[in-house]
GROMACS .gro file of C-alpha atoms in nm:
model
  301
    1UNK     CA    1  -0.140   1.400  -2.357
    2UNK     CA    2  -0.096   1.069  -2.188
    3UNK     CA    3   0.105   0.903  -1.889
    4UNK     CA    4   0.238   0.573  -1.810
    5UNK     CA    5   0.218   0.379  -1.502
    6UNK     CA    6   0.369   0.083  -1.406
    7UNK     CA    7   0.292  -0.111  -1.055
    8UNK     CA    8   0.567  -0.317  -0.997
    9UNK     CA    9   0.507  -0.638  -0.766
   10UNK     CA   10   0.705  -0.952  -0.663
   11UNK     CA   11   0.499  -1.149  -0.887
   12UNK     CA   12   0.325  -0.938  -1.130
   13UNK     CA   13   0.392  -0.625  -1.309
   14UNK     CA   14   0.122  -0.410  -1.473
   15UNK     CA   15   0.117  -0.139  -1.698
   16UNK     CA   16  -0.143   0.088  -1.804
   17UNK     CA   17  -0.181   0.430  -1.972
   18UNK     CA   18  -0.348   0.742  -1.811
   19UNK     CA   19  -0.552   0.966  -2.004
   20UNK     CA   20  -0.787   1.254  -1.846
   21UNK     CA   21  -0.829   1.079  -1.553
   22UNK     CA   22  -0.928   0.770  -1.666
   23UNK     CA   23  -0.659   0.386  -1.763
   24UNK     CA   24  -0.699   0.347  -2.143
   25UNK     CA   25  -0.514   0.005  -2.129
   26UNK     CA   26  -0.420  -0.282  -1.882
   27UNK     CA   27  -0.139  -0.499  -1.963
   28UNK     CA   28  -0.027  -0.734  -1.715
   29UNK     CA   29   0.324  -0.953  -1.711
   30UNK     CA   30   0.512  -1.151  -1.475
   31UNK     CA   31   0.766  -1.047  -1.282
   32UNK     CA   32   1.096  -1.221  -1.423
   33UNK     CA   33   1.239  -1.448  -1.062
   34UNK     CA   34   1.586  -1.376  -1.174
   35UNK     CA   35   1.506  -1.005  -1.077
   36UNK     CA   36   1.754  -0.742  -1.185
   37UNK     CA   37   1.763  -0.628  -1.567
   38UNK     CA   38   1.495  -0.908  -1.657
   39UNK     CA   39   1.261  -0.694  -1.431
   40UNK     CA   40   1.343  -0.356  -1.614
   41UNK     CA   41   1.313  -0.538  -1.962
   42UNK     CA   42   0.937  -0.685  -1.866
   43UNK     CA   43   0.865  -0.311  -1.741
   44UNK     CA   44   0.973  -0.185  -2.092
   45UNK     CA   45   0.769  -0.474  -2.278
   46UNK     CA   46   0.455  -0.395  -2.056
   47UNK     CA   47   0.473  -0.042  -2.091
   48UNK     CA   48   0.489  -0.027  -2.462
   49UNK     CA   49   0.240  -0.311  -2.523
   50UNK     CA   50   0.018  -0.079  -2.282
   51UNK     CA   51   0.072   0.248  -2.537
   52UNK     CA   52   0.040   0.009  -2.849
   53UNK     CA   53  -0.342  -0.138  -2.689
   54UNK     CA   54  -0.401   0.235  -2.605
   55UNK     CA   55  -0.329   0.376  -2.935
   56UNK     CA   56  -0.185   0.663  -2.699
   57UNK     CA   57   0.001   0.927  -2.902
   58UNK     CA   58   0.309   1.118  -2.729
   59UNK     CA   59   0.348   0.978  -2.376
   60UNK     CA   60   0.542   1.238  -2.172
   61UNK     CA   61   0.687   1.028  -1.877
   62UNK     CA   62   0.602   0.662  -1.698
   63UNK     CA   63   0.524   0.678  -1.344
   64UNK     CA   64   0.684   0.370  -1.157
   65UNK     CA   65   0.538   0.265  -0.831
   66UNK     CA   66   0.759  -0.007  -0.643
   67UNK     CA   67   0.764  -0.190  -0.292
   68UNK     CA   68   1.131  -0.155  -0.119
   69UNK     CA   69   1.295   0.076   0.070
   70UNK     CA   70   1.396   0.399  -0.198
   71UNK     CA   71   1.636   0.634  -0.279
   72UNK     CA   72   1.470   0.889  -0.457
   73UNK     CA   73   1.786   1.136  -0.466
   74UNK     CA   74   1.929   0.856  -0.662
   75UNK     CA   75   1.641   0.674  -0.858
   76UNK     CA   76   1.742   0.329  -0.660
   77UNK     CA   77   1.546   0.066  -0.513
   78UNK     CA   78   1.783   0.012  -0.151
   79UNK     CA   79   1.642  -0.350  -0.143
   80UNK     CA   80   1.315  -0.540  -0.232
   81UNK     CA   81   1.257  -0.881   0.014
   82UNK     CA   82   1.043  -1.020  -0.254
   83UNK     CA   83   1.244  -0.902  -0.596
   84UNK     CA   84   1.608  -1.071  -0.695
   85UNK     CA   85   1.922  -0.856  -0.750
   86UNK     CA   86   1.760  -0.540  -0.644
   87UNK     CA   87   2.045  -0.427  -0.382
   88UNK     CA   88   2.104  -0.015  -0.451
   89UNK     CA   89   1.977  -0.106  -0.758
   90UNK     CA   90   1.937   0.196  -1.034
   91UNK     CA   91   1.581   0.145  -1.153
   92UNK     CA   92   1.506   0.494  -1.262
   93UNK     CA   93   1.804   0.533  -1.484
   94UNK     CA   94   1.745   0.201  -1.644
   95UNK     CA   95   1.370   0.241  -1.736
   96UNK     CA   96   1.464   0.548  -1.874
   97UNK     CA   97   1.739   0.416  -2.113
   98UNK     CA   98   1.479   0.097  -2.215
   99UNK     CA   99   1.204   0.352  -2.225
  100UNK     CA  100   1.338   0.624  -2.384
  101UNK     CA  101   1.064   0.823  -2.161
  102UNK     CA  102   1.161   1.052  -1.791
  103UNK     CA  103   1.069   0.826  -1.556
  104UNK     CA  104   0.906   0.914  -1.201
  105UNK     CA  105   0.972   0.678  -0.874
  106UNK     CA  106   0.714   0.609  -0.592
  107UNK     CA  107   0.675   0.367  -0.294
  108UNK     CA  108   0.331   0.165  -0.408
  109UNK     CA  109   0.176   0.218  -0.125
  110UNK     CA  110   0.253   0.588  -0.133
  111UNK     CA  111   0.105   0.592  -0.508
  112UNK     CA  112  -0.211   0.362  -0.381
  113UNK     CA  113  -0.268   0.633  -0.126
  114UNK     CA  114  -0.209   0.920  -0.417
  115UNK     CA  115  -0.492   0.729  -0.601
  116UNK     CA  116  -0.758   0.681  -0.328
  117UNK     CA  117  -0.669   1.047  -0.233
  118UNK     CA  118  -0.721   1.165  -0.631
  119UNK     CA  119  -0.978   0.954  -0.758
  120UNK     CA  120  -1.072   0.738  -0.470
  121UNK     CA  121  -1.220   0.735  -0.158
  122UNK     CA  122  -1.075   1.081  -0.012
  123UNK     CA  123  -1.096   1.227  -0.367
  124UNK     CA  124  -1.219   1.601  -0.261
  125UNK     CA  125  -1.020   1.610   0.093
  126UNK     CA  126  -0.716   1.821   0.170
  127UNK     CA  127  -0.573   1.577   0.323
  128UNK     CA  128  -0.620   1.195   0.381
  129UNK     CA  129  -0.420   0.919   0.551
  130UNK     CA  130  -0.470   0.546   0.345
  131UNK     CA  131  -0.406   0.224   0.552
  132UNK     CA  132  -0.389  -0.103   0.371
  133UNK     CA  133  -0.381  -0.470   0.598
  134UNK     CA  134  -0.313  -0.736   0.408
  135UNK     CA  135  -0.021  -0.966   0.372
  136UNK     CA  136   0.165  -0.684   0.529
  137UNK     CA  137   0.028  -0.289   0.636
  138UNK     CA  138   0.128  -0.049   0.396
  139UNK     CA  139   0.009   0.315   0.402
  140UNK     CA  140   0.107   0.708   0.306
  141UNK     CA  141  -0.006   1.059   0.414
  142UNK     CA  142  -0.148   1.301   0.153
  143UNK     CA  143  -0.187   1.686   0.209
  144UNK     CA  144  -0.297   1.846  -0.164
  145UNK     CA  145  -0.085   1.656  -0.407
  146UNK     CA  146   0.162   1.551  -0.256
  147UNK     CA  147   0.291   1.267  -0.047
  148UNK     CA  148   0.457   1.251   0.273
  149UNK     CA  149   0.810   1.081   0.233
  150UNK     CA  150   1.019   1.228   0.508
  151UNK     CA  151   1.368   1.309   0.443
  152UNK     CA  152   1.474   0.980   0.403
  153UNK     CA  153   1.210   0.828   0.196
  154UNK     CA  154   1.092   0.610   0.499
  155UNK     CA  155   0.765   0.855   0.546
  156UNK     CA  156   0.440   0.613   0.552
  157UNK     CA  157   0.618   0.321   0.669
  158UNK     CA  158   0.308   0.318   0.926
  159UNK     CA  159   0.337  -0.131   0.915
  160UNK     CA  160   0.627  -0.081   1.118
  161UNK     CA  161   0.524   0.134   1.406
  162UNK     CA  162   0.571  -0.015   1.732
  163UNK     CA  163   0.237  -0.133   1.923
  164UNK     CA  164   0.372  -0.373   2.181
  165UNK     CA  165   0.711  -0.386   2.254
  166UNK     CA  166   0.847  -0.735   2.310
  167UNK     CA  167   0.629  -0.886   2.101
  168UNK     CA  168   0.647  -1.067   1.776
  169UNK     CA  169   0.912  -1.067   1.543
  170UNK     CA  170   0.829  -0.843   1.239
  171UNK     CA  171   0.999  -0.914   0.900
  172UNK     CA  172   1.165  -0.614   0.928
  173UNK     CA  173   1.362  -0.748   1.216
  174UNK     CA  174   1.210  -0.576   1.533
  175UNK     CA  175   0.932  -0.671   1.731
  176UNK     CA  176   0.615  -0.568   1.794
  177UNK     CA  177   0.503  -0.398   1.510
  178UNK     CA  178   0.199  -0.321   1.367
  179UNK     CA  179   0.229  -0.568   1.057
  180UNK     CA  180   0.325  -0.864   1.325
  181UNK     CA  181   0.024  -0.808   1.505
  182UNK     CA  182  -0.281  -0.759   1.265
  183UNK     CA  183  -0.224  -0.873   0.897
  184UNK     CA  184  -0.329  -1.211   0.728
  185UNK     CA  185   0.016  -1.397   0.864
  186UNK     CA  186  -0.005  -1.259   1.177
  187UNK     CA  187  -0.375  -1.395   1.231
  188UNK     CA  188  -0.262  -1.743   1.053
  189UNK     CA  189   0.001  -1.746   1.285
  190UNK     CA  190  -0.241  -1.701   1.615
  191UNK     CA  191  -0.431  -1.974   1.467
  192UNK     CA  192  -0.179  -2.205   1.448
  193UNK     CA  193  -0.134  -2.151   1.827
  194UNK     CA  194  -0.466  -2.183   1.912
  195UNK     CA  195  -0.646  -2.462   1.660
  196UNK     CA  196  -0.313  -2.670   1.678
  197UNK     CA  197  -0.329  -2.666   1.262
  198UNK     CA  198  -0.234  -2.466   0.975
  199UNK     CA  199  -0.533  -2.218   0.889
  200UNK     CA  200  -0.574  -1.956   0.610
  201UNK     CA  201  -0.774  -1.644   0.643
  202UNK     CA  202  -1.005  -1.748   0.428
  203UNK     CA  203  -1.127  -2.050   0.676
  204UNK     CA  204  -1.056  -1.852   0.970
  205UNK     CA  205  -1.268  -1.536   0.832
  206UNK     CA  206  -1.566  -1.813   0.797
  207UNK     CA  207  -1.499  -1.921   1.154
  208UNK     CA  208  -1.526  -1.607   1.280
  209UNK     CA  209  -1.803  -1.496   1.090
  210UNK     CA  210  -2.010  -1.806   1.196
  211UNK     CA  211  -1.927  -1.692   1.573
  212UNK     CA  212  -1.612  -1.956   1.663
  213UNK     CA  213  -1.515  -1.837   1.984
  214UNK     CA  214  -1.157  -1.867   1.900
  215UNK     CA  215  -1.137  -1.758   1.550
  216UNK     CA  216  -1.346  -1.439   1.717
  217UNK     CA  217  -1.053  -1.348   1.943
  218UNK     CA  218  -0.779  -1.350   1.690
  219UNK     CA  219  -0.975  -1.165   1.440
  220UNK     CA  220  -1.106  -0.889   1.682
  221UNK     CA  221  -0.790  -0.844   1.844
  222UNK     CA  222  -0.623  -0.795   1.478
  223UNK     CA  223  -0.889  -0.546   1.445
  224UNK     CA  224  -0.817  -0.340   1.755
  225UNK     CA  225  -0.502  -0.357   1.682
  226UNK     CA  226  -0.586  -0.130   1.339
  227UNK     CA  227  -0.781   0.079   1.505
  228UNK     CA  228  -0.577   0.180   1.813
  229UNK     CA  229  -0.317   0.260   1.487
  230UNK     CA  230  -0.533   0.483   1.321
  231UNK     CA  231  -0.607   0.652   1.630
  232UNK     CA  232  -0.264   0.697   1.698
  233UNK     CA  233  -0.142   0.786   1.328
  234UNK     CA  234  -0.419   1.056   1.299
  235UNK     CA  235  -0.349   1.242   1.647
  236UNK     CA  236   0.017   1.249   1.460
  237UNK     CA  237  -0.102   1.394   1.088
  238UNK     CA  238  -0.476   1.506   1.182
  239UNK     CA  239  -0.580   1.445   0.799
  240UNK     CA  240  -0.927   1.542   0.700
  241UNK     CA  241  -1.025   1.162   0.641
  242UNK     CA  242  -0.905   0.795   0.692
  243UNK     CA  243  -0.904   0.537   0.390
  244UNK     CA  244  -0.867   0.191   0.504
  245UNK     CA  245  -0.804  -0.062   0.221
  246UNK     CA  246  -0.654  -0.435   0.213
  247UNK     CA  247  -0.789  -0.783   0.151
  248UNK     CA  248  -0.809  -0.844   0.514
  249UNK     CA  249  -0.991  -0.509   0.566
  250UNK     CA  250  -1.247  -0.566   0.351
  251UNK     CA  251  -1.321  -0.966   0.351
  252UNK     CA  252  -1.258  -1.013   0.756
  253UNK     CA  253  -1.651  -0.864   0.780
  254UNK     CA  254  -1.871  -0.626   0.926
  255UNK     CA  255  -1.800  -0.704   1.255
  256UNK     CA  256  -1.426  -0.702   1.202
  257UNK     CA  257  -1.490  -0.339   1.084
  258UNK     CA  258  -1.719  -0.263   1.380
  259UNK     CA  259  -1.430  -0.366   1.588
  260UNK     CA  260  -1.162  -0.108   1.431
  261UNK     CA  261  -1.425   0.177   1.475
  262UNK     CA  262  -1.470   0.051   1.778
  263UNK     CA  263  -1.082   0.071   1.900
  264UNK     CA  264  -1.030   0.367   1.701
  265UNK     CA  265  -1.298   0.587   1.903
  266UNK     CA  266  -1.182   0.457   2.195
  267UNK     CA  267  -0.874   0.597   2.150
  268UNK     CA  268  -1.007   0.883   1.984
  269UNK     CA  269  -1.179   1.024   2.277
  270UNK     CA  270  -1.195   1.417   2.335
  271UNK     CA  271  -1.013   1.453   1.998
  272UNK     CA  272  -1.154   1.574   1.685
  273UNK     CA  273  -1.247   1.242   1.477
  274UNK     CA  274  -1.207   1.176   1.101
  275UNK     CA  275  -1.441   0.981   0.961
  276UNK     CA  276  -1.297   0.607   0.804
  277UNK     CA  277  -1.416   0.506   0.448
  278UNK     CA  278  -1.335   0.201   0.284
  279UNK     CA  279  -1.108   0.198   0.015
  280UNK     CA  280  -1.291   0.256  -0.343
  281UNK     CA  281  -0.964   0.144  -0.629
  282UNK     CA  282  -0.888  -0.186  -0.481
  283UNK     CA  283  -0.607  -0.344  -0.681
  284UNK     CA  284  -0.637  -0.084  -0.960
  285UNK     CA  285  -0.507   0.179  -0.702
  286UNK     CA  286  -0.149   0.100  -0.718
  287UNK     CA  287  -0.147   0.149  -1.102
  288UNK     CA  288  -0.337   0.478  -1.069
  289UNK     CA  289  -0.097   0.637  -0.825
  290UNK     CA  290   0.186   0.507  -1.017
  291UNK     CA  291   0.055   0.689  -1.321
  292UNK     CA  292  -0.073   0.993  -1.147
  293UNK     CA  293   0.268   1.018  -0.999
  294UNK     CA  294   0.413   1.080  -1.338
  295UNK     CA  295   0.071   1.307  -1.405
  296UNK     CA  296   0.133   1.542  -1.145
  297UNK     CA  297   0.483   1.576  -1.220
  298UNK     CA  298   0.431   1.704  -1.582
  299UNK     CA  299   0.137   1.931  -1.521
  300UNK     CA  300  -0.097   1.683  -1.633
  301UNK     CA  301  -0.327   1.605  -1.341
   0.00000   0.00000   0.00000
């Protein structure tokens, strides 16, 4: 017996099926820009076009991970920054009737944590807390199998925790939070400050790693940043270990690294430490959690 997942992003969507652990099939689409119904149609298309390249038998439900704020009482995406006409929008109901399969919702970076946890990086732990830096810091808590949503479905949202009050502006409209501090933009943003120029992380990564003096301080204050987080976030959940993922993570360099375990001892001091591992499913994680979401719901993982 198989599963579905679909990882659904602002620009891409990809399908693939699940079968004893292992995706059979990859399909990858792009995420219509007039959003809405177009989205759930592309879904549909991927998903089947997935089962036909699998030559999977009887699916018995599609696991959906999606960015947004959710409503998982009601199967709705509250609203997606980077996906049109997604407002309260009724996803789950929708891919069900274009499906014709039960469909099972999930934050994506709740299912990328379910994967690392599974399969990954923590696979064997009780417990494990995933943090992603990238464009933005996503995250989730896993005890067993199952993630931490809070009541709410805002459980995870570990980007937005406040680290220095009054300072920048987060896309989420407060300030000070940990995504407006120590992701890609944030760092391009510093560097704009300080080189008087627009600078990627790419070039600013190769500064740093060549010893810039500049470049150095924005990157290794991006990386305290993390790890005073982590240190923070596991004195609050205490998981057995730390996953730490993202494109900044793991091009910034060793001593960007060095720097978060650094920072995160420092702050871990007289406390019980986890250990950190880097993240194993890089952008295959999202479509395993989606898909294992779906797996564990049906008995099949």
């Amino acid at each position: 017996m198989s599963v579905v997942g679909i990882d659904l992003g602002g620009t891409k969507i990809l399908a693939g099926v699940l079968h004893e652990g292992v995706i059979q099939a990859r399909v990858t689409v792009p995420t219509p820009e007039e959003g809405g119904r177009a989205v759930i149609e592309a879904m549909a298309q991927a998903a089947r076009a997935a089962m036909d390249a699998a030559g999977a038998g009887r699916v018995k439900a599609i696991g959906l991970g999606t960015p947004g704020p959710l409503d998982f009482k009601r199967g709705r995406i509250k609203f997606a920054p980077n996906i049109a006409n997604f407002t309260d929008f009724p996803i789950v109901e929708l891919l069900e009737e274009a499906t014709g399969h039960k469909v099972y919702l999930e934050n994506d970076a709740n299912a990328a944590a379910l994967a690392e946890h599974k399969l990954g990086a923590a696979q064997g732990a009780e417990s494990s807390l995933f943090m992603t830096v990238s464009t933005g810091v996503g995250g989730g808590f896993v005890w067993g199998n199952k993630v931490l949503r809070g009541v709410n479905g805002q459980g995870g949202e570990i980007g937005h925790i406040t680290m220095q009050p009054g300072g920048p502006l987060c896309g989420c409209g407060l300030d000070g939070c940990l995504e407006a501090l120590a992701t890609g933009p944030a760092m391009e943003r510093m560097a704009l400050a300080s080189f008087k120029r627009e600078m990627g992380t790419r070039e600013l990564f190769a500064l740093f790693q060549q010893g810039d003096p500049r470049a150095s301080r924005i990157v290794l204050q991006a990386a305290s940043w993390v790890g005073i987080a982590l240190a923070s976030l596991v004195k609050c959940y205490d998981p057995e270990v730390v996953v730490l993922g993202g494109g900044v993570a793991l091009n910034a360099g060793p001593a960007y690294l060095d720097e978060v375990m650094r920072s995160y001892q420092r702050y871990m001091e007289n406390w019980i430490v986890p250990p950190i591992y880097l993240a194993k499913l890089g952008s295959e994680a999202g479509l395993l959690g989606a898909a294992l979401t779906a797996a564990l719901e049906v008995g099949e993982a």
